């Protein structure tokens, strides 16, 4: 039987990966804004990443330079308000999360679908496979959708999710986060990611967040508390802007 | 409530990093009719199905596959209505049976299997796929080239690949209208790892 992995083991591996990336930058290597798919501190990645390099495709006629569209039939008004989806009020700290979805040129991504899902305030997902012994909340499912407006703005009302344990190693805990799914104008801009809350003491221990080894890139996954977005007697406000990666703007234009 | 203000367009903003889809997307991302891209009863419907496998050859039961493709007439505009909703109770009610949206989304079942029913794309011999999974920190793109599509032999991407790599991108005929397409996230000798694509 193998010895159970401790947080110390994982923290040491996280540190080593950061050191390797620092060396890569020092040697003049390019900034890597995304996680390496091969990131052993997150143990589930070990058998689930390709070992061969991706095949570059410079084809300006590629189908992936266009993408799916969504409209008013795909989203209902209640979808963006996760605290009104049940007869009663969910428990927890009510929050507003809003921001803009932009492409790398800073252009707003208009009328596109934003999807979120999250644990409840106790750190439990409304998912049968989540067996964390924290209470389910009958008034909270934790799923939301909206379309961005003409400025690329999305907005959700929800409750702040709780941290929760997982089994990557002994005493592994995920920092509180909201899962986000985003579409751009090109399928090649597709993004699924997670938004974190500022000042969470669990950041340094979490191999999923730390898989983004670039410090500035990792910081971009953390929302900002914005007092101007807080609503008196109602909710606290967080701001999180999202920039979709993908083919350069000129390439996308050529592909149209 | 004040809304975020608008900065002017800037060149080359730093992108938001990817994170894994995790294990608990199941009540959020899949939707009724997600794999029924072809309008119901359409005589040209083809089924595209397969397994997602890891580097030990074990099926991956917690992956999400998204499909994007041109309509049969070659249009790449897509259309709303993939995840049509009931305005009364918010339930997913499936597509309207007429519009081809070009978009599909299915998750793998407990056997790591996925299936979509669609129409052959116009103008290109392939259906574009994005793969998300627990354990996969950044999604992957691949293409299912339909084995009986015209243009297959002249496709530059396929032509540039050695035969064993090319084979991972081409569907296997099972019976009329049924295409098998397995996705190997990592090579499992002697099985070849699927070719995944980088769009820059």
Short mmCIF file of C-alpha atoms in Angstrom, two decimals:
data_model
loop_
_atom_site.label_atom_id
_atom_site.label_comp_id
_atom_site.label_asym_id
_atom_site.label_seq_id
_atom_site.Cartn_x
_atom_site.Cartn_y
_atom_site.Cartn_z
CA UNK A 1 0.00 0.00 0.00
CA UNK A 2 1.26 3.43 -0.87
CA UNK A 3 1.58 6.12 1.76
CA UNK A 4 -1.26 8.65 1.47
CA UNK A 5 -0.18 11.91 -0.10
CA UNK A 6 0.03 14.79 2.34
CA UNK A 7 -0.48 18.48 1.74
CA UNK A 8 3.28 18.80 2.32
CA UNK A 9 3.98 16.47 -0.63
CA UNK A 10 1.64 18.41 -2.91
CA UNK A 11 2.88 21.80 -1.73
CA UNK A 12 6.45 20.72 -2.50
CA UNK A 13 5.40 19.66 -6.02
CA UNK A 14 3.54 22.95 -6.52
CA UNK A 15 6.70 24.81 -5.49
CA UNK A 16 8.84 22.77 -7.88
CA UNK A 17 6.49 23.52 -10.78
CA UNK A 18 6.65 27.24 -10.00
CA UNK A 19 10.47 27.05 -9.87
CA UNK A 20 10.57 25.29 -13.23
CA UNK A 21 8.34 27.96 -14.76
CA UNK A 22 10.50 30.74 -13.27
CA UNK A 23 13.52 29.08 -14.87
CA UNK A 24 11.66 28.90 -18.18
CA UNK A 25 10.98 32.66 -18.03
CA UNK A 26 14.57 33.42 -17.01
CA UNK A 27 15.76 31.45 -20.03
CA UNK A 28 13.64 33.73 -22.21
CA UNK A 29 10.69 31.36 -22.63
CA UNK A 30 7.25 32.78 -23.44
CA UNK A 31 4.65 33.56 -20.75
CA UNK A 32 2.22 30.67 -20.38
CA UNK A 33 -1.14 32.09 -19.31
CA UNK A 34 -2.87 28.70 -19.19
CA UNK A 35 -2.19 25.71 -16.97
CA UNK A 36 0.03 22.97 -18.28
CA UNK A 37 -2.20 19.99 -19.01
CA UNK A 38 0.60 17.85 -17.61
CA UNK A 39 0.50 19.02 -13.99
CA UNK A 40 1.08 16.15 -11.59
CA UNK A 41 0.14 17.95 -8.33
CA UNK A 42 -3.44 17.66 -9.68
CA UNK A 43 -3.34 13.87 -9.75
CA UNK A 44 -6.35 13.41 -12.05
CA UNK A 45 -4.35 15.08 -14.83
CA UNK A 46 -1.69 12.38 -14.98
CA UNK A 47 -3.48 10.03 -17.41
CA UNK A 48 -5.70 12.69 -18.96
CA UNK A 49 -3.28 14.90 -20.87
CA UNK A 50 -1.83 14.35 -24.34
CA UNK A 51 1.90 13.65 -24.45
CA UNK A 52 2.30 14.74 -28.05
CA UNK A 53 2.43 18.43 -28.97
CA UNK A 54 -0.76 19.96 -30.34
CA UNK A 55 -0.90 20.28 -34.11
CA UNK A 56 -0.80 23.95 -35.17
CA UNK A 57 -3.45 24.79 -37.76
CA UNK A 58 -2.88 28.02 -39.62
CA UNK A 59 -5.90 27.54 -41.87
CA UNK A 60 -7.83 30.83 -42.23
CA UNK A 61 -10.81 28.80 -43.50
CA UNK A 62 -11.00 26.57 -40.40
CA UNK A 63 -14.54 26.01 -39.13
CA UNK A 64 -13.27 26.68 -35.58
CA UNK A 65 -12.87 30.37 -36.45
CA UNK A 66 -16.66 30.60 -36.38
CA UNK A 67 -18.80 29.46 -33.49
CA UNK A 68 -22.22 28.66 -32.11
CA UNK A 69 -24.75 31.38 -31.35
CA UNK A 70 -27.46 31.55 -28.72
CA UNK A 71 -30.54 33.68 -28.28
CA UNK A 72 -33.58 34.50 -26.23
CA UNK A 73 -35.03 31.02 -26.62
CA UNK A 74 -31.96 29.53 -24.88
CA UNK A 75 -32.06 31.56 -21.66
CA UNK A 76 -34.87 32.56 -19.32
CA UNK A 77 -34.86 35.70 -17.23
CA UNK A 78 -34.66 33.78 -13.95
CA UNK A 79 -31.49 31.98 -15.00
CA UNK A 80 -29.18 34.80 -13.92
CA UNK A 81 -30.70 35.07 -10.44
CA UNK A 82 -29.70 31.96 -8.54
CA UNK A 83 -31.41 33.08 -5.34
CA UNK A 84 -34.88 33.19 -6.97
CA UNK A 85 -34.98 29.74 -8.53
CA UNK A 86 -36.80 28.06 -5.61
CA UNK A 87 -39.76 28.92 -3.40
CA UNK A 88 -37.53 29.99 -0.49
CA UNK A 89 -34.35 32.00 -0.03
CA UNK A 90 -31.06 30.12 -0.04
CA UNK A 91 -28.77 30.36 2.96
CA UNK A 92 -25.49 32.20 2.69
CA UNK A 93 -23.96 35.51 1.80
CA UNK A 94 -25.87 37.01 -1.13
CA UNK A 95 -23.56 38.37 -3.82
CA UNK A 96 -23.64 39.97 -7.25
CA UNK A 97 -20.96 38.88 -9.71
CA UNK A 98 -20.60 40.97 -12.82
CA UNK A 99 -18.01 41.86 -15.42
CA UNK A 100 -17.26 42.04 -19.10
CA UNK A 101 -16.33 39.38 -21.61
CA UNK A 102 -13.74 40.68 -24.07
CA UNK A 103 -11.62 39.25 -26.83
CA UNK A 104 -7.88 39.79 -26.81
CA UNK A 105 -8.28 43.01 -28.77
CA UNK A 106 -10.53 44.39 -26.05
CA UNK A 107 -13.68 44.13 -28.12
CA UNK A 108 -16.79 43.14 -26.15
CA UNK A 109 -18.22 39.69 -26.79
CA UNK A 110 -21.86 40.58 -27.42
CA UNK A 111 -24.96 38.45 -27.01
CA UNK A 112 -23.00 35.35 -26.07
CA UNK A 113 -23.82 32.66 -23.57
CA UNK A 114 -22.25 32.67 -20.10
CA UNK A 115 -22.96 29.65 -17.89
CA UNK A 116 -22.03 29.22 -14.22
CA UNK A 117 -22.29 26.49 -11.61
CA UNK A 118 -21.17 26.37 -8.01
CA UNK A 119 -21.44 24.78 -4.58
CA UNK A 120 -23.88 26.18 -2.04
CA UNK A 121 -22.82 28.32 0.92
CA UNK A 122 -21.88 25.18 2.87
CA UNK A 123 -19.59 23.88 0.13
CA UNK A 124 -21.93 21.21 -1.25
CA UNK A 125 -22.93 20.75 -4.89
CA UNK A 126 -26.45 19.73 -5.81
CA UNK A 127 -24.86 16.73 -7.54
CA UNK A 128 -25.40 13.12 -6.55
CA UNK A 129 -21.69 12.37 -6.69
CA UNK A 130 -20.80 15.08 -4.19
CA UNK A 131 -20.75 13.18 -0.88
CA UNK A 132 -19.23 15.95 1.24
CA UNK A 133 -21.24 15.77 4.50
CA UNK A 134 -22.27 19.43 4.38
CA UNK A 135 -25.97 20.26 4.11
CA UNK A 136 -27.75 20.55 0.80
CA UNK A 137 -29.88 23.66 0.52
CA UNK A 138 -33.37 22.96 -0.85
CA UNK A 139 -33.51 26.57 -2.02
CA UNK A 140 -30.29 26.53 -4.00
CA UNK A 141 -29.27 24.58 -7.08
CA UNK A 142 -26.29 26.68 -8.08
CA UNK A 143 -26.72 26.86 -11.86
CA UNK A 144 -27.01 30.09 -13.84
CA UNK A 145 -26.97 31.36 -17.43
CA UNK A 146 -27.18 34.67 -19.18
CA UNK A 147 -26.38 36.36 -22.46
CA UNK A 148 -23.86 39.20 -22.48
CA UNK A 149 -25.25 42.61 -23.39
CA UNK A 150 -24.01 45.00 -26.09
CA UNK A 151 -21.07 46.00 -23.89
CA UNK A 152 -20.16 42.36 -23.25
CA UNK A 153 -21.46 42.59 -19.66
CA UNK A 154 -22.77 39.57 -17.78
CA UNK A 155 -24.32 39.67 -14.32
CA UNK A 156 -25.45 37.08 -11.78
CA UNK A 157 -27.02 37.22 -8.33
CA UNK A 158 -26.07 34.22 -6.21
CA UNK A 159 -24.66 33.28 -2.80
CA UNK A 160 -20.98 32.99 -2.02
CA UNK A 161 -20.02 29.32 -2.35
CA UNK A 162 -18.26 27.52 0.49
CA UNK A 163 -14.88 25.82 0.38
CA UNK A 164 -15.06 22.04 0.21
CA UNK A 165 -12.84 18.97 0.64
CA UNK A 166 -11.75 16.68 -2.19
CA UNK A 167 -9.55 13.64 -2.47
CA UNK A 168 -6.51 14.72 -4.42
CA UNK A 169 -4.49 14.19 -1.23
CA UNK A 170 -5.15 14.00 2.51
CA UNK A 171 -6.84 17.14 3.80
CA UNK A 172 -7.23 18.66 0.33
CA UNK A 173 -9.64 21.63 0.21
CA UNK A 174 -10.77 23.67 -2.75
CA UNK A 175 -10.93 27.44 -2.25
CA UNK A 176 -14.40 28.88 -2.83
CA UNK A 177 -15.00 29.25 -6.56
CA UNK A 178 -17.63 29.63 -9.25
CA UNK A 179 -17.27 27.64 -12.47
CA UNK A 180 -17.68 29.73 -15.64
CA UNK A 181 -18.28 28.55 -19.22
CA UNK A 182 -17.85 31.10 -22.01
CA UNK A 183 -18.27 31.33 -25.76
CA UNK A 184 -16.67 33.88 -28.05
CA UNK A 185 -17.38 34.55 -31.71
CA UNK A 186 -15.09 31.62 -32.63
CA UNK A 187 -15.27 28.06 -31.31
CA UNK A 188 -11.48 28.38 -30.87
CA UNK A 189 -12.14 31.02 -28.18
CA UNK A 190 -14.11 28.62 -26.00
CA UNK A 191 -13.23 28.84 -22.30
CA UNK A 192 -14.20 26.94 -19.18
CA UNK A 193 -12.61 28.27 -16.02
CA UNK A 194 -13.16 29.08 -12.35
CA UNK A 195 -13.51 32.40 -10.56
CA UNK A 196 -12.06 32.75 -7.06
CA UNK A 197 -12.70 35.22 -4.23
CA UNK A 198 -10.06 37.68 -3.03
CA UNK A 199 -7.99 36.86 0.03
CA UNK A 200 -8.90 33.18 0.28
CA UNK A 201 -6.36 31.49 2.61
CA UNK A 202 -6.62 28.24 0.61
CA UNK A 203 -5.05 29.56 -2.60
CA UNK A 204 -1.51 28.37 -1.85
CA UNK A 205 -2.69 24.83 -1.04
CA UNK A 206 -4.82 24.23 -4.13
CA UNK A 207 -3.15 22.43 -7.04
CA UNK A 208 -5.96 23.36 -9.46
CA UNK A 209 -5.50 27.12 -8.99
CA UNK A 210 -1.71 26.70 -8.72
CA UNK A 211 -1.65 24.79 -12.02
CA UNK A 212 -1.57 28.29 -13.51
CA UNK A 213 2.12 28.78 -12.78
CA UNK A 214 2.28 32.35 -14.09
CA UNK A 215 1.63 34.67 -11.11
CA UNK A 216 -0.05 37.43 -13.10
CA UNK A 217 -2.24 34.93 -14.95
CA UNK A 218 -3.28 33.26 -11.70
CA UNK A 219 -4.24 36.65 -10.26
CA UNK A 220 -6.62 37.10 -13.19
CA UNK A 221 -8.74 34.23 -11.86
CA UNK A 222 -9.49 36.18 -8.68
CA UNK A 223 -12.45 38.57 -8.63
CA UNK A 224 -12.25 42.03 -7.06
CA UNK A 225 -14.55 43.14 -4.29
CA UNK A 226 -16.22 46.28 -5.64
CA UNK A 227 -18.12 48.31 -3.08
CA UNK A 228 -19.89 50.24 -5.83
CA UNK A 229 -21.44 46.95 -6.95
CA UNK A 230 -22.73 46.16 -3.47
CA UNK A 231 -26.43 46.86 -3.07
CA UNK A 232 -27.55 48.46 0.22
CA UNK A 233 -29.43 46.04 2.51
CA UNK A 234 -29.14 43.33 -0.15
CA UNK A 235 -25.86 41.97 -1.54
CA UNK A 236 -22.08 42.32 -1.80
CA UNK A 237 -20.58 42.99 -5.21
CA UNK A 238 -17.73 41.30 -7.03
CA UNK A 239 -16.28 42.31 -10.35
CA UNK A 240 -14.62 39.81 -12.67
CA UNK A 241 -13.67 40.60 -16.26
CA UNK A 242 -12.87 37.79 -18.65
CA UNK A 243 -10.61 37.89 -21.70
CA UNK A 244 -11.05 35.05 -24.16
CA UNK A 245 -7.91 33.62 -25.68
CA UNK A 246 -7.91 32.33 -29.20
CA UNK A 247 -6.70 33.06 -32.67
CA UNK A 248 -5.44 36.58 -33.21
CA UNK A 249 -8.09 39.09 -34.17
CA UNK A 250 -6.74 39.50 -37.67
CA UNK A 251 -6.82 35.77 -38.23
CA UNK A 252 -10.44 35.62 -37.10
CA UNK A 253 -11.35 38.46 -39.45
CA UNK A 254 -9.69 36.67 -42.34
CA UNK A 255 -11.64 33.55 -41.50
CA UNK A 256 -14.96 35.27 -41.97
CA UNK B 1 -26.52 49.12 -9.23
CA UNK B 2 -23.67 50.62 -11.21
CA UNK B 3 -22.47 48.62 -14.16
CA UNK B 4 -18.86 48.07 -15.12
CA UNK B 5 -17.52 50.83 -17.31
CA UNK B 6 -16.21 50.32 -20.78
CA UNK B 7 -12.51 50.60 -21.52
CA UNK B 8 -11.60 51.31 -25.12
CA UNK B 9 -10.31 48.50 -27.34
CA UNK B 10 -6.70 47.56 -26.53
CA UNK B 11 -4.33 45.41 -28.40
CA UNK B 12 -3.51 42.02 -26.99
CA UNK B 13 -5.11 41.83 -23.57
CA UNK B 14 -3.78 39.01 -21.41
CA UNK B 15 -6.20 36.07 -21.53
CA UNK B 16 -8.09 34.57 -18.61
CA UNK B 17 -6.56 31.17 -17.83
CA UNK B 18 -8.44 27.92 -18.30
CA UNK B 19 -9.37 25.66 -15.36
CA UNK B 20 -10.74 22.13 -15.37
CA UNK B 21 -14.48 21.59 -15.82
CA UNK B 22 -14.24 19.44 -12.65
CA UNK B 23 -16.54 16.57 -11.71
CA UNK B 24 -19.75 18.45 -10.89
CA UNK B 25 -20.79 20.05 -14.20
CA UNK B 26 -23.46 17.38 -14.66
CA UNK B 27 -26.42 19.44 -13.49
CA UNK B 28 -25.20 22.58 -15.27
CA UNK B 29 -23.84 21.88 -18.74
CA UNK B 30 -25.67 18.93 -20.36
CA UNK B 31 -29.14 19.73 -21.68
CA UNK B 32 -32.05 17.82 -23.17
CA UNK B 33 -31.46 17.25 -26.86
CA UNK B 34 -27.82 18.29 -26.61
CA UNK B 35 -26.81 15.44 -28.92
CA UNK B 36 -29.74 15.81 -31.33
CA UNK B 37 -28.15 18.28 -33.69
CA UNK B 38 -30.03 16.94 -36.74
CA UNK B 39 -33.68 17.98 -36.90
CA UNK B 40 -35.84 15.09 -35.68
CA UNK B 41 -36.49 12.47 -38.35
CA UNK B 42 -34.20 14.02 -40.94
CA UNK B 43 -33.39 11.30 -43.51
CA UNK B 44 -29.71 12.33 -43.82
CA UNK B 45 -29.02 11.95 -40.10
CA UNK B 46 -25.71 10.38 -39.16
CA UNK B 47 -24.70 9.17 -35.72
CA UNK B 48 -21.24 10.02 -34.43
CA UNK B 49 -20.27 8.10 -31.33
CA UNK B 50 -17.33 6.72 -29.41
CA UNK B 51 -15.47 6.46 -26.16
CA UNK B 52 -13.22 8.93 -24.40
CA UNK B 53 -10.21 7.03 -23.05
CA UNK B 54 -7.31 7.93 -20.78
CA UNK B 55 -3.62 6.94 -20.96
CA UNK B 56 -4.35 3.57 -19.35
CA UNK B 57 -7.07 2.83 -21.91
CA UNK B 58 -9.72 3.34 -19.21
CA UNK B 59 -12.95 5.03 -20.30
CA UNK B 60 -13.44 8.56 -18.96
CA UNK B 61 -16.94 8.82 -17.47
CA UNK B 62 -16.73 12.53 -16.67
CA UNK B 63 -15.97 14.26 -19.95
CA UNK B 64 -18.03 16.77 -21.93
CA UNK B 65 -17.91 16.79 -25.72
CA UNK B 66 -19.00 19.83 -27.69
CA UNK B 67 -19.66 19.77 -31.41
CA UNK B 68 -19.54 22.69 -33.83
CA UNK B 69 -19.97 22.34 -37.57
CA UNK B 70 -21.35 23.99 -40.70
CA UNK B 71 -24.89 23.26 -41.82
CA UNK B 72 -25.31 20.92 -44.81
CA UNK B 73 -25.49 23.97 -47.10
CA UNK B 74 -22.07 25.09 -45.82
CA UNK B 75 -23.39 27.95 -43.67
CA UNK B 76 -21.21 28.63 -40.63
CA UNK B 77 -23.56 31.15 -39.07
CA UNK B 78 -25.18 28.69 -36.67
CA UNK B 79 -28.55 29.53 -35.13
CA UNK B 80 -30.01 30.01 -31.65
CA UNK B 81 -32.18 27.31 -30.16
CA UNK B 82 -29.70 24.59 -29.18
CA UNK B 83 -30.86 24.71 -25.56
CA UNK B 84 -34.41 25.91 -26.06
CA UNK B 85 -36.31 26.52 -22.85
CA UNK B 86 -39.86 26.47 -21.61
CA UNK B 87 -40.65 30.06 -20.58
CA UNK B 88 -43.18 28.79 -18.03
CA UNK B 89 -40.95 26.62 -15.85
CA UNK B 90 -37.48 27.07 -17.36
CA UNK B 91 -37.18 23.38 -18.32
CA UNK B 92 -35.20 22.33 -21.35
CA UNK B 93 -37.65 21.38 -24.07
CA UNK B 94 -35.29 20.33 -26.86
CA UNK B 95 -34.75 21.87 -30.26
CA UNK B 96 -37.66 22.98 -32.40
CA UNK B 97 -37.19 20.18 -34.93
CA UNK B 98 -36.56 22.55 -37.84
CA UNK B 99 -33.51 24.69 -37.24
CA UNK B 100 -29.98 23.34 -37.60
CA UNK B 101 -27.95 25.18 -34.94
CA UNK B 102 -24.61 23.46 -35.70
CA UNK B 103 -23.93 23.12 -31.98
CA UNK B 104 -24.20 20.08 -29.73
CA UNK B 105 -23.08 19.14 -26.25
CA UNK B 106 -23.13 15.75 -24.57
CA UNK B 107 -21.38 14.31 -21.55
CA UNK B 108 -19.93 10.82 -21.47
CA UNK B 109 -21.94 8.17 -19.64
CA UNK B 110 -20.66 5.81 -16.93
CA UNK B 111 -18.94 3.78 -19.69
CA UNK B 112 -17.14 6.83 -21.08
CA UNK B 113 -19.37 6.75 -24.16
CA UNK B 114 -20.86 9.68 -26.07
CA UNK B 115 -23.14 9.94 -29.09
CA UNK B 116 -24.53 12.75 -31.22
CA UNK B 117 -26.88 12.64 -34.19
CA UNK B 118 -26.17 15.25 -36.80
CA UNK B 119 -26.16 16.06 -40.51
CA UNK B 120 -23.00 15.89 -42.62
CA UNK B 121 -21.35 19.33 -42.72
CA UNK B 122 -21.32 21.24 -46.00
CA UNK B 123 -18.05 22.40 -47.53
CA UNK B 124 -15.69 20.57 -45.18
CA UNK B 125 -15.26 16.85 -44.42
CA UNK B 126 -15.09 17.28 -40.63
CA UNK B 127 -17.04 18.00 -37.48
CA UNK B 128 -15.14 20.07 -34.93
CA UNK B 129 -15.02 18.78 -31.34
CA UNK B 130 -13.96 20.33 -28.02
CA UNK B 131 -13.22 17.96 -25.15
CA UNK B 132 -13.51 18.92 -21.49
CA UNK B 133 -12.99 16.55 -18.55
CA UNK B 134 -12.25 16.29 -14.88
CA UNK B 135 -8.47 16.06 -14.75
CA UNK B 136 -8.05 18.07 -17.96
CA UNK B 137 -6.90 21.56 -16.99
CA UNK B 138 -7.39 23.06 -20.45
CA UNK B 139 -9.84 21.71 -23.00
CA UNK B 140 -8.68 20.10 -26.24
CA UNK B 141 -9.82 20.49 -29.83
CA UNK B 142 -9.97 17.71 -32.35
CA UNK B 143 -11.88 16.93 -35.55
CA UNK B 144 -13.93 13.92 -36.57
CA UNK B 145 -13.37 13.58 -40.32
CA UNK B 146 -16.26 11.56 -41.72
CA UNK B 147 -14.79 8.59 -43.57
CA UNK B 148 -17.23 8.91 -46.47
CA UNK B 149 -17.05 12.70 -46.87
CA UNK B 150 -15.98 14.20 -50.15
CA UNK B 151 -12.80 16.22 -49.79
CA UNK B 152 -11.28 13.80 -47.31
CA UNK B 153 -8.37 12.86 -49.54
CA UNK B 154 -7.50 16.46 -50.38
CA UNK B 155 -7.75 17.89 -46.85
CA UNK B 156 -4.39 19.63 -46.18
CA UNK B 157 -4.41 18.97 -42.43
CA UNK B 158 -4.95 15.23 -42.92
CA UNK B 159 -2.53 15.06 -45.82
CA UNK B 160 0.30 16.48 -43.69
CA UNK B 161 -0.01 13.73 -41.07
CA UNK B 162 1.66 10.33 -41.08
CA UNK B 163 -0.85 7.51 -41.62
CA UNK B 164 -1.05 6.36 -38.00
CA UNK B 165 -1.70 9.91 -36.76
CA UNK B 166 -4.17 10.63 -39.57
CA UNK B 167 -6.16 7.54 -38.62
CA UNK B 168 -7.02 9.02 -35.21
CA UNK B 169 -8.97 11.81 -36.92
CA UNK B 170 -11.04 9.72 -39.32
CA UNK B 171 -14.26 7.97 -38.29
CA UNK B 172 -14.66 4.22 -38.64
CA UNK B 173 -17.77 2.96 -40.46
CA UNK B 174 -19.93 0.68 -38.29
CA UNK B 175 -23.06 0.47 -40.38
CA UNK B 176 -24.90 2.81 -42.70
CA UNK B 177 -24.93 6.26 -41.15
CA UNK B 178 -23.07 5.27 -37.99
CA UNK B 179 -19.57 6.64 -37.45
CA UNK B 180 -17.30 5.50 -34.62
CA UNK B 181 -14.86 8.06 -33.24
CA UNK B 182 -12.88 7.29 -30.07
CA UNK B 183 -10.90 10.04 -28.38
CA UNK B 184 -7.69 9.01 -26.63
CA UNK B 185 -6.56 11.81 -24.37
CA UNK B 186 -3.18 10.11 -23.99
CA UNK B 187 -1.43 7.39 -25.96
CA UNK B 188 -1.85 3.87 -24.61
CA UNK B 189 0.62 1.69 -26.53
CA UNK B 190 -0.11 0.28 -29.00
CA UNK B 191 -3.03 2.71 -29.32
CA UNK B 192 -2.23 6.06 -30.86
CA UNK B 193 -3.08 9.26 -29.00
CA UNK B 194 -5.71 11.36 -30.78
CA UNK B 195 -4.36 14.34 -32.72
CA UNK B 196 -5.35 17.54 -30.91
CA UNK B 197 -5.27 20.93 -32.58
CA UNK B 198 -3.87 24.35 -31.72
CA UNK B 199 -5.56 27.39 -33.23
CA UNK B 200 -2.97 29.89 -31.92
#
